[in-house]
Coordinates of C-alpha atoms in Angstrom, one line a residue:
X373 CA 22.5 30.6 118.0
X374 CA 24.0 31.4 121.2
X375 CA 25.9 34.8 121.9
X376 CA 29.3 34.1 122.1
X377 CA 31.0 37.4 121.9
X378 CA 33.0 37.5 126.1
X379 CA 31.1 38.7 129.2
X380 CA 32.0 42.1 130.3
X381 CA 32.2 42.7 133.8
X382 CA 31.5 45.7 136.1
X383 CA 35.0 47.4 137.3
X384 CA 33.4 46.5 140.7
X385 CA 33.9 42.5 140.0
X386 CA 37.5 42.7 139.5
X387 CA 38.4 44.7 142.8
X388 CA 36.2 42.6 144.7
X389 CA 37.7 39.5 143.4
X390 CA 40.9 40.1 142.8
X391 CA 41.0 38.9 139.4
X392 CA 43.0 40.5 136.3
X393 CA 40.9 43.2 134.3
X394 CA 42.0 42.0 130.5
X395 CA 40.8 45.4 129.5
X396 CA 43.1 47.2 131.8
X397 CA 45.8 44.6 131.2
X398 CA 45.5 46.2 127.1
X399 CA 45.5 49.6 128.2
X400 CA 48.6 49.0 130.3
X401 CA 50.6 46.5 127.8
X402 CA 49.6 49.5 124.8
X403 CA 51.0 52.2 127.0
X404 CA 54.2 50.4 127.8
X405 CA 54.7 49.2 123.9
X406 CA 55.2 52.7 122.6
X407 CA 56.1 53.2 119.1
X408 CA 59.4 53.1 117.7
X409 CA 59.4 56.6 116.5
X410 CA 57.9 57.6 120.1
X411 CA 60.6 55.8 121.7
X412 CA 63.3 57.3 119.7
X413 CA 62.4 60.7 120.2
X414 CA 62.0 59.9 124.0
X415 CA 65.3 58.4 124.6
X416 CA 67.7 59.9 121.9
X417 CA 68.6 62.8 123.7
X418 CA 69.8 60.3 127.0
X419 CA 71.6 58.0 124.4
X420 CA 73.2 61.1 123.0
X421 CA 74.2 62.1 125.9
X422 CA 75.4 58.9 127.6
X423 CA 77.3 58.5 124.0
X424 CA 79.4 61.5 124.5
X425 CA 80.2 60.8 128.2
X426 CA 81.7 57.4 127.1
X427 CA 84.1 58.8 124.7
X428 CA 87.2 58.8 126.6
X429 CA 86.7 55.5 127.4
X430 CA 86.0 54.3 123.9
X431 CA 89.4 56.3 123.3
X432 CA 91.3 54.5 126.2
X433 CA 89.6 50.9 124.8
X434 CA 91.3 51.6 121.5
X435 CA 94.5 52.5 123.1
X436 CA 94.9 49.7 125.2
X437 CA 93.9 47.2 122.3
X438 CA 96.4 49.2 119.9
X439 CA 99.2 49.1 122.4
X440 CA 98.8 45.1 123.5
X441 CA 98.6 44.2 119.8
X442 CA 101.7 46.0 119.0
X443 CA 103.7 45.2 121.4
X444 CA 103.0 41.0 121.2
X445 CA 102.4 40.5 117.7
X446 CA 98.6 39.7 118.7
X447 CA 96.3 39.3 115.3
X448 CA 93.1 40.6 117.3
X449 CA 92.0 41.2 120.3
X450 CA 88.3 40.4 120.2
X451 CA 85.3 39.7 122.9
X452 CA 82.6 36.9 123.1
X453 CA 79.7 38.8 124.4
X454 CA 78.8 42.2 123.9
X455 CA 80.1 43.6 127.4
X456 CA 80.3 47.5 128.0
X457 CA 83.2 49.5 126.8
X458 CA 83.9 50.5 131.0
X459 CA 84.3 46.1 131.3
X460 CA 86.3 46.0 128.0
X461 CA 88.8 48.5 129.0
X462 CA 89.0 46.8 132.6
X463 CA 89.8 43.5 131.1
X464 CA 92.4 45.1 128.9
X465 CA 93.7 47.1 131.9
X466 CA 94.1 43.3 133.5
X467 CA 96.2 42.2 130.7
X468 CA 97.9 45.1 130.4
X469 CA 99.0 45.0 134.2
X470 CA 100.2 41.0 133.8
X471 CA 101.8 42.0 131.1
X472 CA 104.2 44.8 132.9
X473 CA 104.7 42.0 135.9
X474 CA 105.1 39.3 134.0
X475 CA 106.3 40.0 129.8
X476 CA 107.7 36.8 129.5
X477 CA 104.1 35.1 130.2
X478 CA 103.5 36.3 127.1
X479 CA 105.7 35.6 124.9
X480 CA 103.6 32.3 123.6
X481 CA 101.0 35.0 122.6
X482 CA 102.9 36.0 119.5
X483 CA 100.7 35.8 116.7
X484 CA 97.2 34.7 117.8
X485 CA 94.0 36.0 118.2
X486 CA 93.1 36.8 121.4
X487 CA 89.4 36.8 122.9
X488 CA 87.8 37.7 126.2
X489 CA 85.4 34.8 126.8
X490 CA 84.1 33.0 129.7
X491 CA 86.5 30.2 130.0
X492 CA 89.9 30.0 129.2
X493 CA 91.5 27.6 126.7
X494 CA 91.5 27.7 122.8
X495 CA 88.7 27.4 121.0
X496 CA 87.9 25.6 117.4
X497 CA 88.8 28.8 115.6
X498 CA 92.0 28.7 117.1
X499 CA 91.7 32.1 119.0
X500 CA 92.8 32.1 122.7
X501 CA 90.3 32.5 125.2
X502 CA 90.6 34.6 128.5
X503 CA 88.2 33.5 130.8
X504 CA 86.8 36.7 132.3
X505 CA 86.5 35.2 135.9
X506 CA 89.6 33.6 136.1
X507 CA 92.9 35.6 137.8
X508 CA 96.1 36.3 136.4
X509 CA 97.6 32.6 137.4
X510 CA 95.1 30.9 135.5
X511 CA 95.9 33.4 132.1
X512 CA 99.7 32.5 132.8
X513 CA 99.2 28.6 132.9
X514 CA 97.4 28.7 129.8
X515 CA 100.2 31.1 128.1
X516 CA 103.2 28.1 129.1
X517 CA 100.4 25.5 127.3
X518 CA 100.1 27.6 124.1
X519 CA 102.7 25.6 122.7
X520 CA 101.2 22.1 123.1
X521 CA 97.6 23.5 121.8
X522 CA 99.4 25.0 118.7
X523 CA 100.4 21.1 118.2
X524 CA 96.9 20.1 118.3
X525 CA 95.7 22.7 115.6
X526 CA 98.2 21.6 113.4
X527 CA 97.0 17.8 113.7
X528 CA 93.3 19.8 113.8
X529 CA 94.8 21.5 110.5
X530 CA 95.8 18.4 109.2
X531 CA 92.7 16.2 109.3
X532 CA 90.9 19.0 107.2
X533 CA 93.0 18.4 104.4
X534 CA 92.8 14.6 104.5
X535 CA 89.0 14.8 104.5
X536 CA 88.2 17.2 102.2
X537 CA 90.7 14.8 99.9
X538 CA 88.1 12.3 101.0
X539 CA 85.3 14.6 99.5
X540 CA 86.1 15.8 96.3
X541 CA 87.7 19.1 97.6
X542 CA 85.0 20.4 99.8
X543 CA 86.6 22.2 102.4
X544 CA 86.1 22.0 105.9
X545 CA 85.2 25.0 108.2
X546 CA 84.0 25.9 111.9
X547 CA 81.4 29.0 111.8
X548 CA 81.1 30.3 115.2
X549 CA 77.2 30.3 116.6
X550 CA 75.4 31.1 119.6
X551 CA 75.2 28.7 122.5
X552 CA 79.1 27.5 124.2
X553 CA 82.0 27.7 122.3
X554 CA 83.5 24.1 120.7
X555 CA 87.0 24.1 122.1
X556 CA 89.4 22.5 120.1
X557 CA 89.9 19.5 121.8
X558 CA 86.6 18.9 120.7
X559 CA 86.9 20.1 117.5
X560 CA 90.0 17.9 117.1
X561 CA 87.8 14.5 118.5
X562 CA 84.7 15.7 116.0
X563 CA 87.1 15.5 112.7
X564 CA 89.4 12.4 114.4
X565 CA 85.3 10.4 114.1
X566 CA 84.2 11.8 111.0
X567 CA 87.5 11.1 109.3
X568 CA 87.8 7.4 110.7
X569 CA 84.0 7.0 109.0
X570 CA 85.4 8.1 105.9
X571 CA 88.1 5.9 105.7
X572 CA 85.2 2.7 106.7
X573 CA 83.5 3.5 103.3
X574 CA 85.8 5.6 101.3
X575 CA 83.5 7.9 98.6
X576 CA 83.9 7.5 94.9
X577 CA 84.6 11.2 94.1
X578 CA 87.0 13.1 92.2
X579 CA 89.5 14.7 94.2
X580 CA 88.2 18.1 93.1
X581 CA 84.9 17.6 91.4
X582 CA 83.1 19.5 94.5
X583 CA 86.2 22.1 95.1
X584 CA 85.0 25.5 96.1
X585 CA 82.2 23.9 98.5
X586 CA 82.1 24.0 102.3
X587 CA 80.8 22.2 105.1
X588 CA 80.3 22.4 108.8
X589 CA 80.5 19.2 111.2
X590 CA 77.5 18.9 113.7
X591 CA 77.7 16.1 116.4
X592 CA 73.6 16.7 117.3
X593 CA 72.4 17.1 113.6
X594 CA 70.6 13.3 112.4
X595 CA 71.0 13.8 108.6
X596 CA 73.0 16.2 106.2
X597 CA 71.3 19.9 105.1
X598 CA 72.3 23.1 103.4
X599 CA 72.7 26.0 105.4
X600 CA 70.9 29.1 104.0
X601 CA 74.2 30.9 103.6
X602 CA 75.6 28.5 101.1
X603 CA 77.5 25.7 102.8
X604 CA 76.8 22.0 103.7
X605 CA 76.0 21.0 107.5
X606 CA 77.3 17.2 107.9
X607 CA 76.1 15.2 111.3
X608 CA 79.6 13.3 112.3
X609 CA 78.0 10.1 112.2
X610 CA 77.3 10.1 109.0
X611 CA 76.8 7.4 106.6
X612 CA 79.7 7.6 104.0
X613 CA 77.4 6.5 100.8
X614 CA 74.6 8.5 102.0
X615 CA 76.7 11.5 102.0
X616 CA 78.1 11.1 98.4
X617 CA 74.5 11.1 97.8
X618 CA 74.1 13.8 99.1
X619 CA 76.9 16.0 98.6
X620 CA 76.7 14.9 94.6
X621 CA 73.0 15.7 94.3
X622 CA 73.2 19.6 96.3
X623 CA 76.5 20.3 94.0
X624 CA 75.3 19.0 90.7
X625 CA 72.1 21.2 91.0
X626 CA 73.3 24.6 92.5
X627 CA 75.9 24.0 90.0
X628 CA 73.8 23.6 87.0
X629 CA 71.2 26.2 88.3
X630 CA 73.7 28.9 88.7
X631 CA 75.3 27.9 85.1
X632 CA 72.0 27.4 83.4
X633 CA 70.3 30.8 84.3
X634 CA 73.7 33.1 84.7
X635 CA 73.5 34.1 88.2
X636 CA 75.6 35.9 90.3
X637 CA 74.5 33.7 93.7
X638 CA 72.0 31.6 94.5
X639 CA 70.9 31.0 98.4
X640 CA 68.4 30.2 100.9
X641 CA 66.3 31.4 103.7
X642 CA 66.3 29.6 106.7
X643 CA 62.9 28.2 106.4
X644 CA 63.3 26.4 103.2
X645 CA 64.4 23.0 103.2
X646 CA 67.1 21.5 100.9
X647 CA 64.7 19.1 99.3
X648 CA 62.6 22.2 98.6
X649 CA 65.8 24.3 97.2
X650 CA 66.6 21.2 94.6
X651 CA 63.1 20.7 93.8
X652 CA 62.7 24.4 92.9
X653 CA 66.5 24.9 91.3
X654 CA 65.5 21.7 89.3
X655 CA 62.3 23.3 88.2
X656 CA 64.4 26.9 87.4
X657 CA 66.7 24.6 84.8
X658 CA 64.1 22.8 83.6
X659 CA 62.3 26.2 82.8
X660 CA 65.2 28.8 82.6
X661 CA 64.1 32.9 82.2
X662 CA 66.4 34.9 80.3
X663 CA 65.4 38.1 82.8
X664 CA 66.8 36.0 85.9
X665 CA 70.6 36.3 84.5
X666 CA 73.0 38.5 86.5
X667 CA 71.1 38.6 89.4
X668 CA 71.3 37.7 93.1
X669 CA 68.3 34.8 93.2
X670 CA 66.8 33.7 96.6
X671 CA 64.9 31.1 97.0
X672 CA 61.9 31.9 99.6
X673 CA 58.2 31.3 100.0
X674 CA 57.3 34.7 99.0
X675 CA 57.7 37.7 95.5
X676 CA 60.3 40.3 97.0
X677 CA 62.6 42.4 95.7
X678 CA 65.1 43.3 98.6
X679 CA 66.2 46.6 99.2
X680 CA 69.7 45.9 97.8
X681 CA 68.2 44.7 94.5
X682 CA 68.3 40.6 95.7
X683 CA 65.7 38.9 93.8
X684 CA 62.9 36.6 96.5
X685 CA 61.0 34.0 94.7
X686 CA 58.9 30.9 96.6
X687 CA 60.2 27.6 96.0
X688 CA 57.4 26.3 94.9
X689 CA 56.2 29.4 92.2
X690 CA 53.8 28.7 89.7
X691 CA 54.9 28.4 85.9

């Protein structure tokens, strides 16, 4: 049997070839991985100290976002990314200033949620968006088209009432994520398809047999799934009897699981499919436990009990 185990070399090889030493690569990578509770006590006293020094300008960033709200009716005043308070306050200050030179820009303001992103517009949420790179011309033209993009959420508004008619009550909602922001002409144009699908091959449900439900619209999903934290993700282009199918099956199920065993919730992780959540809450009705009732029941691929008492079982657990 040959002798696999790797051919150490002489320190002398490496310098006179120029090749990496793996063994010194280790010994470097281990010495810049410390350990958390290293790290911490290497670095707390800087973060301390860096923490106090920004206090007045954490005190200024509340001030300024106190004093714009106030004084135009804004909801919030909220930011896309996770910029530093010093950019924060800046981008405040900018509003602030446009605001003293020019009050009437924004008077169209009144009422909405504001948020410091890297475009200007609206986006699906309805929140207006600040491009941080744009300059004070650019904020004022989109302040004098507020009124024309408030039209376009109310259609937006609208078309989410006559689908979830369409769907037995399930309710339509936008969930921000990572990646670029939907803005709400697009939003608008996503509903406007699915709706006309809908209306192709209307569904045979009861107006509110799946009331209390929610689902999320996704032009680049290929078939319908449920999202771990309870609601339905629906491709745009999708089949309208395919979907009762599928919409029926998750609701009667969850429904009946939740009913059968007396839980408080029931949800998902991430890595378990929705076959594999039905196939296991069919399983869990089929083979109720009296010591599963009142509890917060996640269906995993693991035993856990979470640290705030949630109850981890795998999908596929043994009877």
């Amino acid at each position: 049997i040959p002798d696999l185990k790797p051919i150490r070399w002489d320190k002398s090889y490496y310098s006179f070839t120029g090749f990496r030493d793996p063994e010194q690569e280790l010994q470097q990578a281990r010495r810049v991985e410390p350990t958390l509770s290293f790290w911490l006590r290497k670095n707390e006293p800087e973060a301390t100290k860096k923490y106090s020094a920004s206090l007045p300008r954490r005190d200024e960033l509340s001030r300024l976002k106190e004093e714009l709200c106030h004084r135009f009716h804004l909801s919030d005043i909220r930011w896309q990314r996770s910029w530093g308070v010093a950019h924060r306050c800046s981008q405040l200050q900018s509003l602030s200033r446009l605001s003293q030179q020019n009050p009437e820009a924004l008077i169209n303001l009144q009422g909405h949620d504001v948020m410091f992103a890297d475009q200007s517009g609206m986006n699906a949420s309805g929140h207006v968006m600040l491009g941080t790179m744009d300059v004070h011309h650019q904020w004022t033209k989109l302040f004098e088209q507020l009124p024309s993009y408030r039209a376009l959420q109310q259609q937006t508004d609208w078309l989410k009432e006559r689908i979830s008619l369409l769907v037995g009550g399930t309710q339509v909602v936008h969930k921000e994520r990572l990646g670029p922001v939907q803005l709400i002409a697009d939003h608008y144009s996503t509903l406007s398809t699915f709706h006309k699908s809908l209306l192709t091959g209307p569904l045979r449900l009861h107006p509110r047999s799946l009331q209390g439900l929610t689902m999320q619209l996704e032009n680049d999903r290929s078939k319908p799934s449920l999202h771990e934290m309870g609601h339905f993700l629906i491709p745009t282009n999708c089949d309208p009897p395919k979907l009762q199918v599928f919409l029926q099956s998750h609701e009667s199920m969850l429904k009946l699981c939740l009913h059968t065993l007396s839980l408080r919730s029931l949800s998902k992780e991430p890595s378990v499919s929705s076959s594999q959540m039905i196939a296991c809450c069919q399983r869990l009705a089929e083979q109720p436990s009296p010591l599963l009732q009142g509890l917060h029941l996640c269906v995993s691929h693991f035993f856990s009990v979470m640290q705030d008492g949630d109850l981890c079982i795998p999908w596929d657990w043994k009877s």
